CSV table of C-alpha atoms and ligand atoms in Angstrom, one decimal:
chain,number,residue,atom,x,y,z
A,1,UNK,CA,-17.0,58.3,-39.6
A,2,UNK,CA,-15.0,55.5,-39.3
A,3,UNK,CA,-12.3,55.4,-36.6
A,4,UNK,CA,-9.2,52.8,-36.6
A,5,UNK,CA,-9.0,50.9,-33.6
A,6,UNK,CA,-6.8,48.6,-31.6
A,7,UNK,CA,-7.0,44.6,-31.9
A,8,UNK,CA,-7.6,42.6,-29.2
A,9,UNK,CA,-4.4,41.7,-27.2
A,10,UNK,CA,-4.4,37.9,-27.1
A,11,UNK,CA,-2.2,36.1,-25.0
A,12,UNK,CA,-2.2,32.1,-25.4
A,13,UNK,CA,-0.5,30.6,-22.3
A,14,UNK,CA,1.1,27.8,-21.9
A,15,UNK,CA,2.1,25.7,-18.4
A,16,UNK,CA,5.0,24.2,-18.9
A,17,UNK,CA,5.3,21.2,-16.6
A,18,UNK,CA,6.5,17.4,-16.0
A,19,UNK,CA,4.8,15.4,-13.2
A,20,UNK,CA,5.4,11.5,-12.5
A,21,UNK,CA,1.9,11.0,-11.2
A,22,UNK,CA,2.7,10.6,-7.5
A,23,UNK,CA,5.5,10.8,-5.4
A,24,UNK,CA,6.6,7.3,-5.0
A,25,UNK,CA,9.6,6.4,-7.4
A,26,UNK,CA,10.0,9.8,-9.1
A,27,UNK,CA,13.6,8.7,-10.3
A,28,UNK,CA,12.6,6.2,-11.8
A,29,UNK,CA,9.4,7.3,-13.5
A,30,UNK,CA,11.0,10.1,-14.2
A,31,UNK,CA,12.2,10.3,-18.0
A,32,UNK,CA,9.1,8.5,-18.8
A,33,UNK,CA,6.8,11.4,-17.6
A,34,UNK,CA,9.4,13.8,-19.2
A,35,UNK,CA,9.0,12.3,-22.6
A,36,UNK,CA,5.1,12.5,-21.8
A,37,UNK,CA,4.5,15.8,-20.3
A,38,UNK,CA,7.0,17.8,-22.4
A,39,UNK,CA,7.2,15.6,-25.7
A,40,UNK,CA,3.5,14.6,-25.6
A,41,UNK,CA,4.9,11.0,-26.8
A,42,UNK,CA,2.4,8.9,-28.1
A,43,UNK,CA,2.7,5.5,-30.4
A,44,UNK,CA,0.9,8.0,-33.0
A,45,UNK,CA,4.1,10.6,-32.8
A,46,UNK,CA,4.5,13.5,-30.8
A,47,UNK,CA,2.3,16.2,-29.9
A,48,UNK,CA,4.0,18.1,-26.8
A,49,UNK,CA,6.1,21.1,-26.4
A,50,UNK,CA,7.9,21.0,-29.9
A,51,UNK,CA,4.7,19.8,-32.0
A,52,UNK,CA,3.1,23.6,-30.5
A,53,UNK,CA,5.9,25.4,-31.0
A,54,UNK,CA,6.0,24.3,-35.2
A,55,UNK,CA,1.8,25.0,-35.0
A,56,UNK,CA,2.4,28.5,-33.5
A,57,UNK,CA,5.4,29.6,-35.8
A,58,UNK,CA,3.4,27.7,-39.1
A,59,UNK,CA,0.4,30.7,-38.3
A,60,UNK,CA,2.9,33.5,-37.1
A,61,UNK,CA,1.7,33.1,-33.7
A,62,UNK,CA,3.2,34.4,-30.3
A,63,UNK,CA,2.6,32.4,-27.2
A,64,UNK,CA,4.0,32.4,-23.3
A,65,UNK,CA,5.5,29.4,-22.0
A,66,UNK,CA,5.4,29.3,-17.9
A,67,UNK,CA,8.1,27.1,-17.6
A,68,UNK,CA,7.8,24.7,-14.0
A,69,UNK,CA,12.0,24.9,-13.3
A,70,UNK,CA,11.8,23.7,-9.6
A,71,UNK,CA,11.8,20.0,-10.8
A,72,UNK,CA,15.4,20.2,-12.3
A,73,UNK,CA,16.6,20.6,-8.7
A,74,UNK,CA,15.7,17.0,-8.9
A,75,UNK,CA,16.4,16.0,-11.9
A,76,UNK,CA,19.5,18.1,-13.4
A,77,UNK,CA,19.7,21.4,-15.3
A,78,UNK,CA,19.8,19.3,-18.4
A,79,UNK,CA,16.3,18.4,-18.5
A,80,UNK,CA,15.8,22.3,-17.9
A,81,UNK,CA,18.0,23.8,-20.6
A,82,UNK,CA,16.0,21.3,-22.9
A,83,UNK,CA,12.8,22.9,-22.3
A,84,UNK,CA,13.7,26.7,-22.1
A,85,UNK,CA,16.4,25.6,-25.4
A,86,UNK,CA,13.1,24.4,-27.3
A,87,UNK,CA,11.2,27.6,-26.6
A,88,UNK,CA,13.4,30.0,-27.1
A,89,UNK,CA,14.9,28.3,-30.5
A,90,UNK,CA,11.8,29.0,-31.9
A,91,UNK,CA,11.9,32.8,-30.9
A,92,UNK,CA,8.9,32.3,-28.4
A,93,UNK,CA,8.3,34.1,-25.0
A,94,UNK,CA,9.6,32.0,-21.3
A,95,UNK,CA,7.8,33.1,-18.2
A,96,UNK,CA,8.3,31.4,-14.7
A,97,UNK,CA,5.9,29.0,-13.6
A,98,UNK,CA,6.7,27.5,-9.8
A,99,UNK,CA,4.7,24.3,-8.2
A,100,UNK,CA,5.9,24.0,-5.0
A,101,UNK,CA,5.3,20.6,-4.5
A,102,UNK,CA,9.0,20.2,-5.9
A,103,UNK,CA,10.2,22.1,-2.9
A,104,UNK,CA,11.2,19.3,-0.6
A,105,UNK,CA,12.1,17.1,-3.4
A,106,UNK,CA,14.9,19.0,-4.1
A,107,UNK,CA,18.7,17.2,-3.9
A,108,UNK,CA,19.5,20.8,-2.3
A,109,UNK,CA,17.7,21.2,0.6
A,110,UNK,CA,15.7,24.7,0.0
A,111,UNK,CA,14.3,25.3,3.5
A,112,UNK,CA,15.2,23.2,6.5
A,113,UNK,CA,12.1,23.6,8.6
A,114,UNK,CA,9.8,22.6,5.6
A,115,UNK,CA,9.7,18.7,5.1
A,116,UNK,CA,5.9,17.9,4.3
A,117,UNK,CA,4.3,18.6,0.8
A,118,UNK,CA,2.7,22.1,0.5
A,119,UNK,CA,0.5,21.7,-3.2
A,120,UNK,CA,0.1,25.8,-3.3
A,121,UNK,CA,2.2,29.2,-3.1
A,122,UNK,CA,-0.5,30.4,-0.3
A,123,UNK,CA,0.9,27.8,1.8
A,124,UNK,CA,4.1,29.8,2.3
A,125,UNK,CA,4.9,33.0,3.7
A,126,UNK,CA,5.9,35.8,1.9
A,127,UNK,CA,9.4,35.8,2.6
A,128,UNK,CA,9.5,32.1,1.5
A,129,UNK,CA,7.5,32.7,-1.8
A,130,UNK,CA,10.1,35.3,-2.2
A,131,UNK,CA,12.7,32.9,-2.0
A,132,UNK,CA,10.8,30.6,-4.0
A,133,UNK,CA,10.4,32.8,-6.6
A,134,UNK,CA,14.0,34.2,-6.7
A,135,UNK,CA,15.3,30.4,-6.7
A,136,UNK,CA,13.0,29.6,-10.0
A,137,UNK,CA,14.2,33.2,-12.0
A,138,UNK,CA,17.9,32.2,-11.6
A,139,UNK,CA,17.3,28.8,-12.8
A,140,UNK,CA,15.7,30.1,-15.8
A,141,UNK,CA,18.2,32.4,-15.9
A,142,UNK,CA,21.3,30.0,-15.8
A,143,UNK,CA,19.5,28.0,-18.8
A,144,UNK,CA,19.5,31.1,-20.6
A,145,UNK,CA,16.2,33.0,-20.4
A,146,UNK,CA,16.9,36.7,-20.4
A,147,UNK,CA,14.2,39.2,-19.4
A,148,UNK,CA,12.0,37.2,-17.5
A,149,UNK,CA,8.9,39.6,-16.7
A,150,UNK,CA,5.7,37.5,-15.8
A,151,UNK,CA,4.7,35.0,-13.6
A,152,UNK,CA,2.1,32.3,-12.5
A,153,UNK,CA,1.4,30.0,-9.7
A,154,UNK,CA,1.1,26.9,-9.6
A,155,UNK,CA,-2.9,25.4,-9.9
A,156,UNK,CA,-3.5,29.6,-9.4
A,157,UNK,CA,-2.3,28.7,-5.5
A,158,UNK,CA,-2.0,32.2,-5.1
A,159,UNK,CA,-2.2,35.0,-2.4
A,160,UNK,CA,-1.5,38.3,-2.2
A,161,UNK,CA,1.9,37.6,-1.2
A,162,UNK,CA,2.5,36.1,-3.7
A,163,UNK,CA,1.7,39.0,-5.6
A,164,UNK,CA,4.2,41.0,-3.4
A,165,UNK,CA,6.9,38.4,-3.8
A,166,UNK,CA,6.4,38.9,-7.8
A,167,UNK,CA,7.3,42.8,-7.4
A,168,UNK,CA,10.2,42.2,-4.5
A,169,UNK,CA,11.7,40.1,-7.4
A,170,UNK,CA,11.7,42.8,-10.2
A,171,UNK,CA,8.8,41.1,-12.0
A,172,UNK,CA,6.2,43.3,-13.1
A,173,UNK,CA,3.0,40.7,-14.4
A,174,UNK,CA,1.2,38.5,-12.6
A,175,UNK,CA,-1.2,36.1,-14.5
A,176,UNK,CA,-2.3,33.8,-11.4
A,177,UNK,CA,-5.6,35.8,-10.7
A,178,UNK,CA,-8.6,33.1,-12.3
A,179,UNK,CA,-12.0,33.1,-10.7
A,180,UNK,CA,-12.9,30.0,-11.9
A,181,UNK,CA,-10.6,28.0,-9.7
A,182,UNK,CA,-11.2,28.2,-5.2
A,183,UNK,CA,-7.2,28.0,-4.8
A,184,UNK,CA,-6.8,31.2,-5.9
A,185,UNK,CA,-7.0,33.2,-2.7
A,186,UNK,CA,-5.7,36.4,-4.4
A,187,UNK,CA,-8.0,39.2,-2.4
A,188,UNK,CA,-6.9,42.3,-3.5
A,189,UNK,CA,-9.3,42.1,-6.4
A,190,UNK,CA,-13.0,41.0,-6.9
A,191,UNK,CA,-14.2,39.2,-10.1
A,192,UNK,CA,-11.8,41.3,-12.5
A,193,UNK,CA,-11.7,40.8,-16.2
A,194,UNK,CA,-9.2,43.1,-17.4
A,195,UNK,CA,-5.3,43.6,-16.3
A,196,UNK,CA,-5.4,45.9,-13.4
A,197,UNK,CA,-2.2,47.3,-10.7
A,198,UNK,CA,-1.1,46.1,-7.5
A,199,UNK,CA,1.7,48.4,-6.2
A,200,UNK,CA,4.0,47.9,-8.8
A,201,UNK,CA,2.8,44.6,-10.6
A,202,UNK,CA,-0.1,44.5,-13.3
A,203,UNK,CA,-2.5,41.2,-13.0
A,204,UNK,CA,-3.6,40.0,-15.6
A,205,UNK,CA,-6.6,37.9,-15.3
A,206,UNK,CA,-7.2,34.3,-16.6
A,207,UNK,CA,-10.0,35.4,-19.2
A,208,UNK,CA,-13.5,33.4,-18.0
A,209,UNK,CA,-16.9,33.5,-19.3
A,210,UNK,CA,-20.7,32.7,-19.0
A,211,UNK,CA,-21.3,29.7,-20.6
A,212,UNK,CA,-24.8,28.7,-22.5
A,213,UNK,CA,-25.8,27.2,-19.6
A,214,UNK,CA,-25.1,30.2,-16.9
A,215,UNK,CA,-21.8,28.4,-15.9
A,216,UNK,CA,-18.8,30.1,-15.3
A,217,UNK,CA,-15.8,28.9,-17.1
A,218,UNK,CA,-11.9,30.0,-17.7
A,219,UNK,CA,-10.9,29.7,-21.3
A,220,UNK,CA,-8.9,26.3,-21.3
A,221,UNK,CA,-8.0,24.7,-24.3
A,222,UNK,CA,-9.6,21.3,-23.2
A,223,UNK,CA,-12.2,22.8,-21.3
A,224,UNK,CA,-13.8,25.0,-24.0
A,225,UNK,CA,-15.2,24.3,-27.7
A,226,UNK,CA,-13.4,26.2,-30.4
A,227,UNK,CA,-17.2,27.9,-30.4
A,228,UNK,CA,-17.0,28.6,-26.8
A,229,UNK,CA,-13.5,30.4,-27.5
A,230,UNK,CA,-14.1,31.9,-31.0
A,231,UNK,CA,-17.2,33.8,-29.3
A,232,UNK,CA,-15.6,34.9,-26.1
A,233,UNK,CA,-12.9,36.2,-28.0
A,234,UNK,CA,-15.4,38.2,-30.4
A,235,UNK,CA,-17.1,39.5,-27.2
A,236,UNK,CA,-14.0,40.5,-25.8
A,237,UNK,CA,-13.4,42.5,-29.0
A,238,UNK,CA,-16.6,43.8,-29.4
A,239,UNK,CA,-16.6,45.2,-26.0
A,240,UNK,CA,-13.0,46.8,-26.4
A,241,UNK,CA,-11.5,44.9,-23.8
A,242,UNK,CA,-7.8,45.0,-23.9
A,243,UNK,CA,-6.5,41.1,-23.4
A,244,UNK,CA,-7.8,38.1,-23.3
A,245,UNK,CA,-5.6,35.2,-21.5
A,246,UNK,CA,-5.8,31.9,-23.0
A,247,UNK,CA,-4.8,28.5,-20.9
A,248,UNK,CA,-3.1,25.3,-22.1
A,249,UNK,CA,0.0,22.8,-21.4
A,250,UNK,CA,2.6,21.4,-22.6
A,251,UNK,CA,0.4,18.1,-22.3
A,252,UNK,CA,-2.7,19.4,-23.3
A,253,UNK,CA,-3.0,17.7,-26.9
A,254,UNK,CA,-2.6,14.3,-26.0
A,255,UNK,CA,-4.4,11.5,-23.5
A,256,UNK,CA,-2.1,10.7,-20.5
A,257,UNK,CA,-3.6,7.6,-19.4
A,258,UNK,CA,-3.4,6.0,-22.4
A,259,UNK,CA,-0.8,7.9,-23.8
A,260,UNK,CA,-2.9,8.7,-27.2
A,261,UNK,CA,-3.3,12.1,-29.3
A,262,UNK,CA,-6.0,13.8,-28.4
A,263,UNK,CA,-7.6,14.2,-31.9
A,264,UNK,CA,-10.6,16.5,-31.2
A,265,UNK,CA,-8.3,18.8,-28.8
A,266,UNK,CA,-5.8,19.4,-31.2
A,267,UNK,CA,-8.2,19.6,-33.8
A,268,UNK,CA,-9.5,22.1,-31.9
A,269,UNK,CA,-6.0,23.8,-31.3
A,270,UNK,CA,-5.2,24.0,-35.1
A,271,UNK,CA,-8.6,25.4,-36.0
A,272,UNK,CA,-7.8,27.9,-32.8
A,273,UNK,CA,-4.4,29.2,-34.4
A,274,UNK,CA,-5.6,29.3,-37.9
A,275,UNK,CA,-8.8,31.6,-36.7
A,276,UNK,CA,-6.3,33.7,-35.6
A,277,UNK,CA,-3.7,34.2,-38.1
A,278,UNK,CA,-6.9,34.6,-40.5
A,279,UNK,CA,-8.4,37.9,-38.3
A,280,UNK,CA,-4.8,39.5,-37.3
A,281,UNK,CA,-7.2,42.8,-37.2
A,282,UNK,CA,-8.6,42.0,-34.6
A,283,UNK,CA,-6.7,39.7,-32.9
A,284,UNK,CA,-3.2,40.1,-31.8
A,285,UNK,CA,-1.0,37.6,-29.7
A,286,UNK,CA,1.7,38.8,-27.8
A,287,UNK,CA,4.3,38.4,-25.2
A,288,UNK,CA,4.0,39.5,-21.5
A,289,UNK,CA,7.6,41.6,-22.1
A,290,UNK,CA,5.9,43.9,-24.8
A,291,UNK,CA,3.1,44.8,-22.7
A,292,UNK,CA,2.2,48.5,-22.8
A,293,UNK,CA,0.4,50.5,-20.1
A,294,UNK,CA,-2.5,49.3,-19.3
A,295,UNK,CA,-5.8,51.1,-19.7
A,296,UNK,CA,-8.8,51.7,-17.7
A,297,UNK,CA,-10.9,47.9,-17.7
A,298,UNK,CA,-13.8,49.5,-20.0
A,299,UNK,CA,-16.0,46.8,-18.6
A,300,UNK,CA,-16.9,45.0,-15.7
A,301,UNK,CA,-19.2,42.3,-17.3
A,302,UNK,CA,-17.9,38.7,-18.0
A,303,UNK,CA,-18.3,37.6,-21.3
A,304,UNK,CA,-21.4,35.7,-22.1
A,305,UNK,CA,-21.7,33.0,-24.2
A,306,UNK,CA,-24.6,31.2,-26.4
A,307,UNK,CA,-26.0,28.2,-26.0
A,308,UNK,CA,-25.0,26.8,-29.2
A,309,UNK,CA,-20.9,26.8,-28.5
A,310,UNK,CA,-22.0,25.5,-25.3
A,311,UNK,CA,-23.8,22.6,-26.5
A,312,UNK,CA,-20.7,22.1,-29.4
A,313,UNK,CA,-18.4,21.4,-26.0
A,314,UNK,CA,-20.6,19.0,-24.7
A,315,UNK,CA,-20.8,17.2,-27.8
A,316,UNK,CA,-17.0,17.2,-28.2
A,317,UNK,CA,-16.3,16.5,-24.5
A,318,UNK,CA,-18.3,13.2,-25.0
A,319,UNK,CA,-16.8,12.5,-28.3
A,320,UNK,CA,-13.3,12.9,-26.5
A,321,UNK,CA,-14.2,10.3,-24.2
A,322,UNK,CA,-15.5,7.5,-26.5
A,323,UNK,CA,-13.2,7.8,-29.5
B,401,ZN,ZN1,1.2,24.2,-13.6
């Protein structure tokens, strides 16, 4: 007999971030990158924040923004209301995001004894990652994001403090845990696949996979083929797991250096959203805020991927490069 059976919780993440590509002159380069980063300008139209947004809502999609809002200490609360204004108009989830490289770039100074760039969360100590953190929620806050619940470091610079700055703030998910990447020094867990507790918080993994070749990768948009996600997301099904985390940016679909659309990548993101509007039982997206208790991780496997979606990246990751 036949039993009914839950889909696969999908979450499709989605930095939210402006950088200036260095340090020198940010004032200037700023409204540049801003256009870049969160409008994906390019002379062939836009393909940013707003361009995802209409892609998402065309398929009945849900997706998590991790909105960066340390920057608008620089830059004004304009820029941020923008950002968290385009999100939220089109009924889709904001989660906080903090890079800590904005820290001492600030027009307010945040901590006095701190005047050197620190790239990563670890870098601080609890209490300032708590401060950190509780800065970045009330700027989302003042810009109008209610019920913030999740967050995620910055390049996964995480610790476990930073895990216990996430609770002492109220926030009860974590999605900076990814094996793929060394800067996440998060050691309360080993290799996990599937959300899990700490104290009061649940972490939940960046999804990653075995690829055809025996690599490990985390599902990023621009680092997988459609294949290479399409499978790993079947696996995930198959094997009852309970979410799988997707990775992208507000910058993903376009080429910064030349300031192009990145044809194959959104291609690739189209195809991505229609699979799953097409196979709504199996696949669910969702918001962090309507996640449920979590169940016991039925597997401790990574997904494994064939050779064939493996060899469709490498075809597509050339073809990215010369077209
Ligand atoms: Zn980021």
């Amino acid at each position: 007999m036949s039993s009914s059976r839950s889909p696969l919780n999908v979450y499709i993440t989605v930095d939210t971030e402006t950088w200036c590509g260095g340090w020198n002159n940010i004032d200037e380069k700023f409204p540049q990158a801003f256009s870049n980063y969160i409008y994906g300008r390019t002379s062939k139209g836009d393909y940013g924040l707003p361009f995802q947004l209409k892609l998402l809502n065309e398929h009945g999609l849900k997706a998590v923004f991790f909105v960066e809002p340390l920057f608008s200490m620089r830059f004004g609360k304009s820029y941020l209301d923008e950002v968290v204004g385009l999100i939220l108009d089109a009924n889709q989830s904001v989660e906080l995001h903090l890079h800590p490289e904005w820290t001492d770039e600030s027009n307010k100074v945040i901590f006095p004894h701190i005047n050197n760039k620190r790239e990563h969360l670890k870098y601080f100590t609890f209490e300032e990652q708590r401060e950190l953190i509780s800065i970045g929620i009330n700027l989302l806050k003042n810009s109008g994001c209610k019920n913030l619940t999740a967050f995620r470091a910055g390049s996964f610079g995480a610790n476990d403090d930073t895990l216990r700055a996430v609770q002492a703030n109220g926030l009860t998910i974590d999605s900076s845990y990814n094996y793929c990447i060394p800067e996440c020094e998060i050691a309360a867990f080993s290799d996990i696949h599937q959300p899990e507790s700490f104290a009061e918080v649940t972490e939940v993994p960046m999804t990653t996979f075995i690829d055809g070749l025996g690599k490990r990768r985390h599902t990023q948009l621009t680092a997988c083929s459609f294949a290479e996600l399409k499978s790993s997301m079947n696996h995930a099904y198959a094997h009852h797991w309970q979410s799988y985390v997707l990775l992208s940016h507000s910058f993903e679909l376009m080429k910064l250096a030349t300031c192009q659309p990145d044809n194959i990548v959104i291609k690739r993101f189209e195809k991505f959203c229609a699979y799953l509007s097409q196979h709504q039982e199996k696949f669910q997206t969702r918001f962090f805020n309507e996640m449920k208790e979590i169940s016991n991780p039925s597997t401790n496997q990574p997904i494994e991927v064939s050779l064939l979606p493996t060899v469709k990246r490498y075809y597509e990751q050339l073809m990215r490069r010369v077209i």
